Coordinates of N, CA and C in Angstrom, one line a residue:
G1 N -29.2 -12.4 -30.3 CA -30.6 -11.7 -30.6 C -31.6 -11.8 -29.4
R2 N -31.9 -12.9 -29.4 CA -33.3 -13.2 -28.4 C -32.5 -13.2 -27.0
W3 N -31.4 -14.2 -27.0 CA -31.1 -14.1 -25.8 C -30.6 -12.9 -24.9
R4 N -29.6 -11.9 -25.9 CA -29.5 -10.8 -25.5 C -30.5 -9.7 -25.0
R5 N -31.5 -9.7 -25.8 CA -32.7 -9.0 -25.4 C -33.5 -9.3 -23.9
R6 N -33.4 -10.6 -23.8 CA -33.6 -11.3 -22.6 C -32.8 -10.7 -21.4
A7 N -31.6 -10.9 -21.8 CA -30.6 -10.2 -20.8 C -30.5 -9.0 -20.2
R8 N -30.8 -8.1 -21.5 CA -31.0 -6.7 -21.3 C -32.4 -6.3 -20.5
R9 N -33.3 -6.9 -20.7 CA -34.5 -6.8 -19.9 C -34.4 -7.1 -18.5
S10 N -33.6 -8.4 -18.3 CA -33.4 -9.0 -16.8 C -32.6 -8.0 -16.1
G11 N -31.5 -7.3 -16.8 CA -30.8 -6.4 -16.1 C -31.4 -5.1 -15.9
R12 N -32.3 -4.6 -16.8 CA -33.1 -3.5 -16.5 C -34.0 -3.7 -15.0
R13 N -34.6 -4.9 -15.1 CA -35.6 -5.4 -13.9 C -34.5 -5.2 -12.6
K14 N -33.3 -6.0 -12.6 CA -32.7 -5.9 -11.7 C -32.1 -4.7 -11.0
A15 N -31.9 -3.7 -12.1 CA -31.3 -2.2 -11.8 C -32.6 -1.5 -11.1
A16 N -33.7 -2.0 -11.9 CA -35.0 -1.1 -11.1 C -35.2 -1.6 -9.7
A17 N -34.9 -2.9 -9.6 CA -35.4 -3.3 -8.2 C -34.3 -2.8 -7.0
R18 N -32.8 -2.6 -7.8 CA -31.9 -2.0 -6.7 C -32.3 -0.6 -6.6
G19 N -32.6 0.2 -7.5 CA -33.2 1.5 -7.3 C -34.2 1.8 -6.2
Q20 N -35.2 1.0 -6.5 CA -36.5 1.0 -5.5 C -35.9 0.5 -4.0
E21 N -34.8 -0.3 -3.9 CA -34.3 -0.8 -2.7 C -33.4 0.5 -2.0
A22 N -32.8 1.0 -2.8 CA -32.1 2.2 -2.5 C -33.0 3.5 -2.1
V23 N -34.0 3.6 -2.7 CA -35.1 4.7 -2.3 C -35.7 4.3 -0.9
A24 N -36.0 3.1 -0.7 CA -36.7 2.8 0.7 C -35.5 2.7 1.5
R25 N -34.1 2.6 1.5 CA -33.2 2.8 2.5 C -33.1 4.1 2.6
N26 N -33.2 5.1 1.8 CA -32.9 6.5 2.1 C -34.1 7.3 2.6
F27 N -35.4 6.7 2.4 CA -36.4 7.4 2.9 C -37.4 6.5 3.9
K28 N -37.1 5.3 4.2 CA -38.0 4.6 5.0 C -36.9 3.9 6.1
F29 N -36.1 2.9 5.8 CA -35.1 2.4 6.7 C -34.3 3.5 7.6
G30 N -34.4 2.9 8.9 CA -33.9 3.9 9.9 C -34.2 5.2 10.2
I31 N -35.4 5.5 9.6 CA -36.2 6.9 10.0 C -37.0 6.6 10.9
L32 N -37.1 7.8 11.7 CA -38.0 7.8 12.9 C -39.5 8.2 12.2
P33 N -40.5 7.8 13.0 CA -41.9 8.1 12.9 C -42.1 9.5 12.8
A34 N -42.8 10.0 11.9 CA -43.1 11.7 12.1 C -43.5 12.0 13.6
N35 N -43.0 13.2 13.9 CA -43.4 13.9 15.4 C -43.0 13.0 16.4
D36 N -41.9 12.4 16.1 CA -41.6 11.6 17.4 C -40.3 12.4 18.0
D37 N -40.7 13.0 19.1 CA -39.9 13.8 20.0 C -39.4 13.1 21.3
S38 N -39.5 12.1 21.5 CA -39.3 11.4 22.8 C -37.9 11.8 23.1
P39 N -37.4 11.4 24.3 CA -36.1 11.7 24.7 C -35.2 10.7 23.8
L40 N -35.5 9.4 23.8 CA -34.7 8.4 23.1 C -34.6 8.7 21.8
A41 N -35.7 9.2 21.2 CA -35.8 9.5 19.6 C -34.7 10.7 19.5
K42 N -34.7 11.6 20.2 CA -33.7 12.6 20.2 C -32.5 12.2 20.2
E43 N -32.1 11.1 21.2 CA -30.8 10.7 21.2 C -30.3 9.8 20.0
Y44 N -31.2 9.3 19.5 CA -31.0 8.3 18.6 C -30.7 9.2 17.0
Q45 N -31.5 10.2 16.9 CA -31.2 11.0 15.9 C -29.9 11.9 16.1
A46 N -29.6 12.2 17.1 CA -28.2 12.9 17.3 C -27.2 11.9 17.2
A47 N -27.2 10.6 17.6 CA -26.3 9.6 17.0 C -26.4 9.2 15.7
F48 N -27.2 9.5 15.0 CA -27.3 9.3 13.5 C -26.6 10.5 12.7
E49 N -27.0 11.8 13.2 CA -26.3 12.8 12.8 C -24.9 12.8 12.9
S50 N -24.3 12.2 14.1 CA -23.0 12.3 14.4 C -22.2 11.3 13.6
F51 N -22.9 10.0 13.2 CA -22.3 9.2 12.2 C -22.2 9.8 10.6
R52 N -23.4 10.6 10.3 CA -23.4 11.2 8.9 C -22.2 12.0 8.9
E53 N -22.2 12.9 9.9 CA -21.1 13.9 10.0 C -19.7 13.1 9.9
A54 N -19.4 12.1 10.6 CA -18.4 11.4 10.5 C -18.0 10.8 9.2
M55 N -18.9 10.3 8.5 CA -18.7 9.5 7.3 C -18.5 10.7 6.5
A56 N -19.0 11.8 6.5 CA -18.8 13.3 5.6 C -17.2 13.5 5.7
E57 N -16.9 13.5 7.1 CA -15.3 13.9 7.2 C -14.3 12.9 6.5
S58 N -14.9 11.6 6.4 CA -13.9 10.3 6.0 C -14.0 10.6 4.5
V59 N -15.0 10.9 3.9 CA -15.2 11.0 2.4 C -14.1 12.4 2.2
T60 N -14.5 13.6 2.9 CA -13.5 14.6 2.7 C -12.1 14.2 2.6
Q61 N -11.8 13.4 3.6 CA -10.3 12.9 3.9 C -9.8 12.2 2.6
L62 N -10.4 11.3 2.3 CA -10.4 10.2 1.3 C -10.1 11.0 -0.1
N63 N -10.9 12.0 -0.3 CA -10.7 12.8 -1.7 C -9.7 13.7 -1.5
R64 N -9.4 14.0 -0.2 CA -7.9 15.0 0.0 C -6.8 14.1 -0.4
N65 N -6.7 12.9 0.0 CA -5.6 12.0 -0.2 C -5.5 11.6 -1.5
S66 N -6.8 11.1 -2.4 CA -6.6 10.7 -3.7 C -6.3 11.9 -4.7
L67 N -6.3 13.1 -4.3 CA -6.1 14.1 -5.4 C -4.5 14.8 -5.0
A68 N -4.0 14.2 -3.9 CA -2.6 14.7 -3.5 C -1.7 13.9 -4.2
Y69 N -0.5 14.5 -4.6 CA 0.5 13.7 -5.2 C 1.9 14.4 -5.1
N70 N 2.8 13.8 -5.4 CA 4.1 14.1 -5.1 C 4.5 14.3 -3.7
L71 N 3.9 13.6 -2.9 CA 4.2 13.8 -1.4 C 5.4 13.7 -0.7
T72 N 5.8 14.1 0.2 CA 7.2 13.7 0.9 C 6.5 12.7 1.8
P73 N 7.5 11.8 2.4 CA 7.2 10.9 3.4 C 6.6 11.3 4.4
Q74 N 6.8 12.6 5.2 CA 6.2 13.2 6.2 C 4.9 13.6 5.8
Q75 N 4.3 14.0 4.6 CA 3.1 14.4 4.1 C 2.3 13.0 4.1
I76 N 3.1 12.0 3.6 CA 2.2 10.8 3.5 C 1.6 10.2 4.8
E77 N 2.7 10.5 5.9 CA 2.4 9.8 7.0 C 1.3 10.7 7.9
E78 N 1.2 12.2 7.5 CA 0.3 12.9 8.0 C -1.0 12.5 7.3
Y79 N -1.1 12.6 6.1 CA -2.2 12.0 5.1 C -3.1 10.8 5.9
N80 N -2.0 9.7 5.9 CA -2.3 8.4 6.4 C -3.0 8.5 7.8
G81 N -2.4 9.4 8.6 CA -2.9 9.7 9.9 C -4.1 10.2 9.9
G82 N -4.6 11.1 9.2 CA -5.7 11.9 9.2 C -6.9 10.9 8.6
W83 N -6.5 9.8 7.7 CA -7.5 8.9 7.0 C -7.6 8.0 8.2
F84 N -6.9 7.4 8.8 CA -6.9 6.5 10.0 C -7.8 7.0 11.3
S85 N -7.7 8.0 11.4 CA -8.2 9.0 12.5 C -9.9 9.0 12.2
S86 N -9.9 9.3 10.9 CA -11.5 9.5 10.5 C -12.1 8.4 10.2
V87 N -11.4 7.2 10.0 CA -12.2 5.8 9.9 C -12.4 5.6 11.3
A88 N -11.6 5.7 12.6 CA -11.8 5.2 13.6 C -13.2 6.2 14.2
K89 N -13.3 7.4 13.7 CA -14.4 8.2 14.3 C -15.6 7.5 13.7
C90 N -15.5 7.3 12.5 CA -16.7 6.6 11.9 C -17.2 5.3 12.6
V91 N -16.3 4.4 13.1 CA -16.4 3.2 13.7 C -17.0 3.5 15.2
E92 N -16.5 4.4 15.7 CA -17.2 5.0 17.0 C -18.5 5.5 17.0
A93 N -18.7 6.5 16.1 CA -19.9 7.1 15.8 C -21.0 6.1 15.3
K94 N -20.6 4.9 14.5 CA -21.6 4.1 13.9 C -21.9 3.1 15.2
S95 N -21.0 2.7 16.1 CA -21.3 1.9 17.1 C -22.4 2.4 18.3
R96 N -22.4 3.9 18.5 CA -23.2 4.6 19.1 C -24.7 4.7 18.5
W97 N -24.7 4.9 17.0 CA -25.7 4.9 16.6 C -26.6 3.6 16.4
I98 N -25.9 2.5 15.9 CA -26.6 1.3 16.0 C -27.0 0.8 17.4
G99 N -26.3 1.2 18.6 CA -26.5 1.0 19.8 C -28.0 1.9 20.2
K100 N -28.3 3.0 20.1 CA -29.4 3.9 20.1 C -30.5 3.3 19.3
A101 N -30.0 2.6 18.0 CA -31.1 1.9 17.2 C -31.8 0.7 18.1
G102 N -30.9 0.1 18.6 CA -31.3 -1.1 19.4 C -32.0 -0.9 20.5
E103 N -31.5 0.3 21.2 CA -32.6 0.6 22.3 C -33.9 1.2 22.1
I104 N -33.9 2.1 21.0 CA -35.2 2.6 20.6 C -36.2 1.3 19.9
Y105 N -35.6 0.6 19.1 CA -36.5 -0.6 18.6 C -37.0 -1.4 19.8
A106 N -36.3 -1.7 20.6 CA -36.7 -2.7 21.6 C -37.9 -2.0 22.3
T107 N -37.9 -0.6 22.4 CA -39.2 -0.2 23.3 C -40.4 -0.6 22.5
D108 N -40.5 -0.5 21.0 CA -41.6 -0.7 20.4 C -41.4 -1.3 19.1
P109 N -41.3 -2.5 18.7 CA -40.8 -3.0 17.6 C -41.7 -2.6 16.4
A110 N -43.1 -2.5 16.6 CA -44.1 -2.1 15.8 C -43.8 -0.8 15.2
K111 N -43.8 0.1 16.2 CA -43.5 1.6 15.8 C -42.5 1.8 15.2
Y112 N -41.1 1.1 15.6 CA -40.0 1.5 14.9 C -39.5 0.4 14.0
A113 N -40.4 0.1 13.3 CA -40.0 -1.4 12.5 C -39.0 -1.2 11.4
M114 N -39.0 0.4 11.0 CA -38.2 0.6 9.8 C -36.7 0.8 10.5
I115 N -36.6 1.1 11.6 CA -35.3 1.0 12.4 C -34.9 -0.3 12.7
G116 N -35.9 -1.3 13.0 CA -35.6 -2.7 13.1 C -35.0 -3.1 11.6
Q117 N -35.6 -2.8 10.5 CA -35.3 -3.2 9.2 C -33.7 -2.9 9.0
S118 N -33.3 -1.5 9.3 CA -32.2 -1.1 9.3 C -31.1 -2.0 10.0
L119 N -31.5 -2.3 11.3 CA -30.6 -2.8 12.1 C -30.4 -4.3 11.2
K120 N -31.6 -5.0 11.0 CA -31.3 -6.2 10.4 C -30.3 -6.2 8.8
E121 N -30.5 -5.1 8.2 CA -29.7 -5.4 6.9 C -28.1 -5.1 7.2
M122 N -28.1 -4.1 8.3 CA -26.8 -3.8 8.7 C -26.1 -4.6 9.3
L123 N -26.8 -5.5 10.2 CA -26.2 -6.6 11.0 C -25.6 -7.8 9.8
L124 N -26.5 -8.2 9.1 CA -26.1 -9.1 8.0 C -25.0 -8.8 6.9
F125 N -24.8 -7.5 6.8 CA -24.0 -6.9 6.0 C -22.3 -6.8 7.0
D126 N -22.6 -6.3 8.0 CA -21.5 -6.2 8.7 C -20.8 -7.6 9.3
V127 N -21.7 -8.6 9.8 CA -21.1 -10.0 10.0 C -20.6 -10.5 8.9
D128 N -21.2 -10.5 7.8 CA -20.5 -11.0 6.5 C -19.3 -10.3 6.0
T129 N -19.0 -9.2 6.6 CA -17.9 -8.7 6.3 C -16.8 -8.5 7.5
D130 N -17.1 -9.2 8.5 CA -16.3 -9.3 9.7 C -16.2 -8.0 10.2
R131 N -17.3 -7.1 10.5 CA -17.3 -5.9 11.1 C -18.3 -6.0 12.5
F132 N -17.6 -6.3 13.6 CA -18.6 -6.7 14.8 C -18.6 -5.5 15.8
E133 N -18.0 -4.3 15.4 CA -17.8 -3.5 16.5 C -19.2 -2.9 17.0
G134 N -19.6 -3.1 18.3 CA -20.7 -2.3 18.8 C -22.1 -3.2 18.4
W135 N -21.8 -4.2 17.9 CA -23.1 -5.1 17.7 C -23.6 -5.9 18.7
S136 N -23.1 -6.2 19.7 CA -23.7 -7.1 20.7 C -24.9 -7.0 21.2
E137 N -25.1 -5.8 21.8 CA -26.5 -5.5 22.3 C -27.6 -5.1 21.2
P138 N -27.1 -4.0 20.3 CA -28.3 -4.1 19.0 C -28.8 -5.4 18.5
A139 N -27.8 -6.6 18.5 CA -28.2 -7.9 17.8 C -29.0 -8.5 18.7
K140 N -28.9 -8.3 19.8 CA -29.7 -9.0 20.9 C -31.2 -8.4 20.8
A141 N -31.1 -7.0 20.8 CA -32.1 -6.4 20.8 C -33.1 -6.7 19.8
L142 N -32.6 -7.0 18.5 CA -33.2 -7.3 17.4 C -33.8 -8.8 17.5
V143 N -33.3 -9.8 18.2 CA -33.7 -10.8 18.2 C -34.8 -11.2 19.3
Q144 N -34.2 -10.5 20.4 CA -35.3 -10.3 21.5 C -36.8 -9.7 21.1
A145 N -36.8 -9.1 20.1 CA -38.1 -8.4 19.7 C -38.9 -9.3 19.0
E146 N -38.2 -10.5 18.4 CA -38.8 -11.5 17.7 C -39.5 -10.9 16.5
G147 N -40.5 -11.3 15.9 CA -41.3 -11.0 14.8 C -40.7 -11.6 13.5
P148 N -41.3 -11.0 12.3 CA -40.9 -11.2 11.0 C -39.1 -11.2 10.7
L149 N -38.6 -10.0 11.5 CA -37.3 -9.7 11.0 C -36.2 -10.8 11.4
V150 N -36.8 -11.8 12.7 CA -35.8 -12.7 13.1 C -35.9 -13.6 12.4
T151 N -35.2 -13.9 11.3 CA -35.0 -15.2 10.7 C -33.8 -15.9 11.4
P152 N -33.7 -17.3 10.8 CA -32.6 -17.9 11.5 C -31.1 -17.5 10.9
E153 N -31.2 -16.8 9.7 CA -30.0 -16.1 9.2 C -29.7 -14.9 10.2
V154 N -30.6 -14.2 10.6 CA -30.4 -13.1 11.7 C -30.0 -13.6 13.0
M155 N -30.5 -14.6 13.3 CA -30.2 -15.3 14.8 C -28.7 -15.7 14.5
L156 N -28.1 -16.3 13.4 CA -27.1 -16.9 13.5 C -25.9 -15.8 13.2
A157 N -26.5 -14.6 12.6 CA -25.4 -13.3 12.6 C -25.4 -12.5 13.9
A158 N -26.6 -12.7 14.7 CA -26.4 -12.0 16.1 C -25.9 -12.9 17.0
A159 N -25.7 -14.2 16.9 CA -25.0 -15.0 17.9 C -23.5 -14.9 17.6
S160 N -23.1 -14.7 16.1 CA -21.7 -14.4 15.9 C -21.2 -13.2 16.4
A161 N -22.0 -12.1 16.3 CA -21.8 -10.7 16.7 C -21.5 -10.7 18.2
C162 N -22.2 -11.7 18.9 CA -22.0 -11.7 20.6 C -20.9 -12.5 20.7
L163 N -20.5 -13.6 19.9 CA -19.3 -14.0 20.3 C -18.0 -13.4 20.0
A164 N -18.1 -12.5 18.8 CA -16.8 -11.8 18.6 C -16.7 -10.7 19.5
N165 N -17.9 -10.2 20.3 CA -17.4 -9.2 21.3 C -17.5 -9.8 22.8
N166 N -17.2 -11.3 22.7 CA -17.0 -11.9 24.0 C -18.3 -11.9 24.9
D167 N -19.3 -11.7 24.3 CA -20.7 -11.9 25.2 C -21.2 -13.1 24.9
F168 N -20.7 -14.1 25.6 CA -21.0 -15.6 25.8 C -22.5 -15.9 26.0
D169 N -22.6 -15.2 27.0 CA -24.2 -15.6 27.5 C -25.4 -15.1 26.5
G170 N -25.0 -13.9 25.8 CA -25.9 -13.5 24.7 C -25.9 -14.4 23.5
A171 N -24.7 -14.9 23.4 CA -24.3 -16.0 22.3 C -25.3 -17.2 22.3
Q172 N -25.3 -17.7 23.8 CA -25.6 -19.1 24.0 C -27.4 -18.8 24.0
S173 N -27.9 -17.5 24.7 CA -29.4 -17.5 24.7 C -29.7 -17.4 22.9
I174 N -29.0 -17.0 22.3 CA -29.5 -16.9 20.7 C -29.5 -18.1 20.2
A175 N -28.4 -18.9 20.5 CA -28.1 -20.1 19.9 C -29.0 -21.4 20.3
A176 N -29.7 -21.2 21.6 CA -30.6 -22.1 22.0 C -31.7 -22.0 21.3
K177 N -32.1 -20.7 20.7 CA -33.5 -20.5 19.8 C -33.0 -21.0 18.4
L178 N -31.7 -20.6 18.1 CA -31.3 -21.0 16.7 C -31.5 -22.6 16.5
K179 N -31.0 -23.3 17.4 CA -30.7 -24.6 17.4 C -32.2 -25.5 17.0
S180 N -33.2 -24.8 17.5 CA -34.4 -25.4 17.4 C -35.3 -25.2 16.2
T181 N -34.7 -24.4 15.4 CA -34.9 -24.2 14.1 C -34.6 -25.1 13.0
G182 N -33.4 -25.8 13.1 CA -32.9 -26.9 12.2 C -32.2 -26.3 11.1
F183 N -32.1 -25.1 11.4 CA -31.2 -24.1 10.2 C -29.7 -24.5 10.4
L184 N -29.3 -24.7 11.2 CA -27.7 -25.0 11.4 C -27.1 -26.4 10.8
S185 N -26.1 -26.2 10.4 CA -25.4 -27.4 9.6 C -24.7 -28.3 11.0
P186 N -24.5 -29.6 10.7 CA -24.0 -30.2 12.0 C -22.8 -29.5 12.5
Q187 N -22.0 -29.0 11.8 CA -20.8 -28.3 12.1 C -20.9 -27.1 13.0
Q188 N -22.0 -26.4 12.5 CA -22.3 -25.0 13.2 C -23.0 -25.7 14.5
D189 N -23.9 -26.6 14.6 CA -24.5 -27.0 15.6 C -23.4 -27.4 16.8
Q190 N -22.4 -28.1 16.3 CA -21.4 -28.5 17.2 C -20.7 -27.4 17.8
F191 N -20.4 -26.4 17.0 CA -19.8 -25.2 17.4 C -20.4 -24.5 18.5
M192 N -21.7 -24.2 18.4 CA -22.8 -23.6 19.1 C -22.6 -24.3 20.5
D193 N -22.4 -25.7 20.5 CA -22.4 -26.4 21.7 C -21.3 -26.1 22.4
E194 N -20.3 -25.6 21.9 CA -18.9 -25.1 22.6 C -18.8 -23.8 23.3
I195 N -20.0 -23.1 23.2 CA -20.0 -21.8 23.7 C -19.5 -21.6 25.3
P196 N -20.4 -22.6 26.0 CA -19.8 -22.6 27.5 C -18.4 -22.7 27.8
N197 N -17.7 -23.8 26.8 CA -16.2 -23.9 26.8 C -15.6 -22.7 26.7
M198 N -16.2 -21.8 25.5 CA -15.4 -20.7 25.2 C -15.4 -19.6 26.2
K199 N -16.6 -19.6 26.8 CA -16.9 -18.7 28.0 C -15.8 -18.9 29.1
E200 N -15.5 -20.1 29.5 CA -14.4 -20.4 30.5 C -13.4 -20.2 29.9
T201 N -13.0 -20.5 28.9 CA -11.4 -20.2 28.2 C -11.4 -18.5 28.5
W202 N -12.4 -17.7 28.1 CA -12.2 -16.3 28.1 C -12.2 -15.9 29.3
L203 N -12.8 -16.3 30.5 CA -12.6 -15.9 31.9 C -11.2 -16.3 32.5
R204 N -10.8 -17.3 32.0 CA -9.4 -17.7 32.4 C -8.5 -16.7 31.7
E205 N -8.7 -16.3 30.5 CA -7.7 -15.2 29.8 C -7.9 -14.0 30.6
L206 N -9.1 -13.4 31.0 CA -9.3 -12.3 31.7 C -8.4 -12.4 33.2
A207 N -8.7 -13.4 33.8 CA -7.9 -13.7 35.0 C -6.4 -13.5 34.8
F208 N -6.0 -13.9 33.8 CA -4.3 -14.1 33.4 C -4.1 -12.8 33.2
R209 N -4.8 -11.7 32.4 CA -4.4 -10.5 32.0 C -4.7 -9.8 33.4
K210 N -5.5 -9.9 34.1 CA -5.5 -8.9 35.5 C -4.4 -9.3 36.3
K211 N -3.9 -10.6 36.4 CA -2.7 -11.0 37.3 C -1.5 -10.2 36.5
D212 N -1.5 -10.4 35.1 CA -0.5 -9.6 34.7 C -0.4 -8.4 34.9

């Protein structure tokens, strides 16, 4: 009785909060200020539209695959090829979009606060799911802007993104700020101290590759 009623009320409150957050995402986060027709704003909008188009193509391809049945091996290969191609286009388009988002946010963090909020949420989600493509420069732009969006959690995600993209200088710069917050565990702190060694190892690997 009473416990179930409380659980239902709690569930409704959580659902309402999720709904409000979804509205904020759709109508605020990542949206340019009204009447912003600067060259960089146009580039950002074009990159955003390209990403939306790539996503729409990917969904169409996924629906096509899910409705198909009794396929020959050749058809399965063709369908899979189309799906992998659409995913690759999404990844490439997203990298361009977040790159432009980082660029425009860095020019005026106050004016483009909603783009910064979008970058923050995407960065945290992508790092948590091991999706690092294209994140080095946008992550650095987000951290360098400072302000309330730059929490220790965001700095740790940004440093992780830089490391994943072999941007060791960027990672070390962020790590220096992060270490002063006391946020890191002893193991994480020790890991950050290893960044210069990671850089040296990577440079040796690049030299070997060039030689090969």
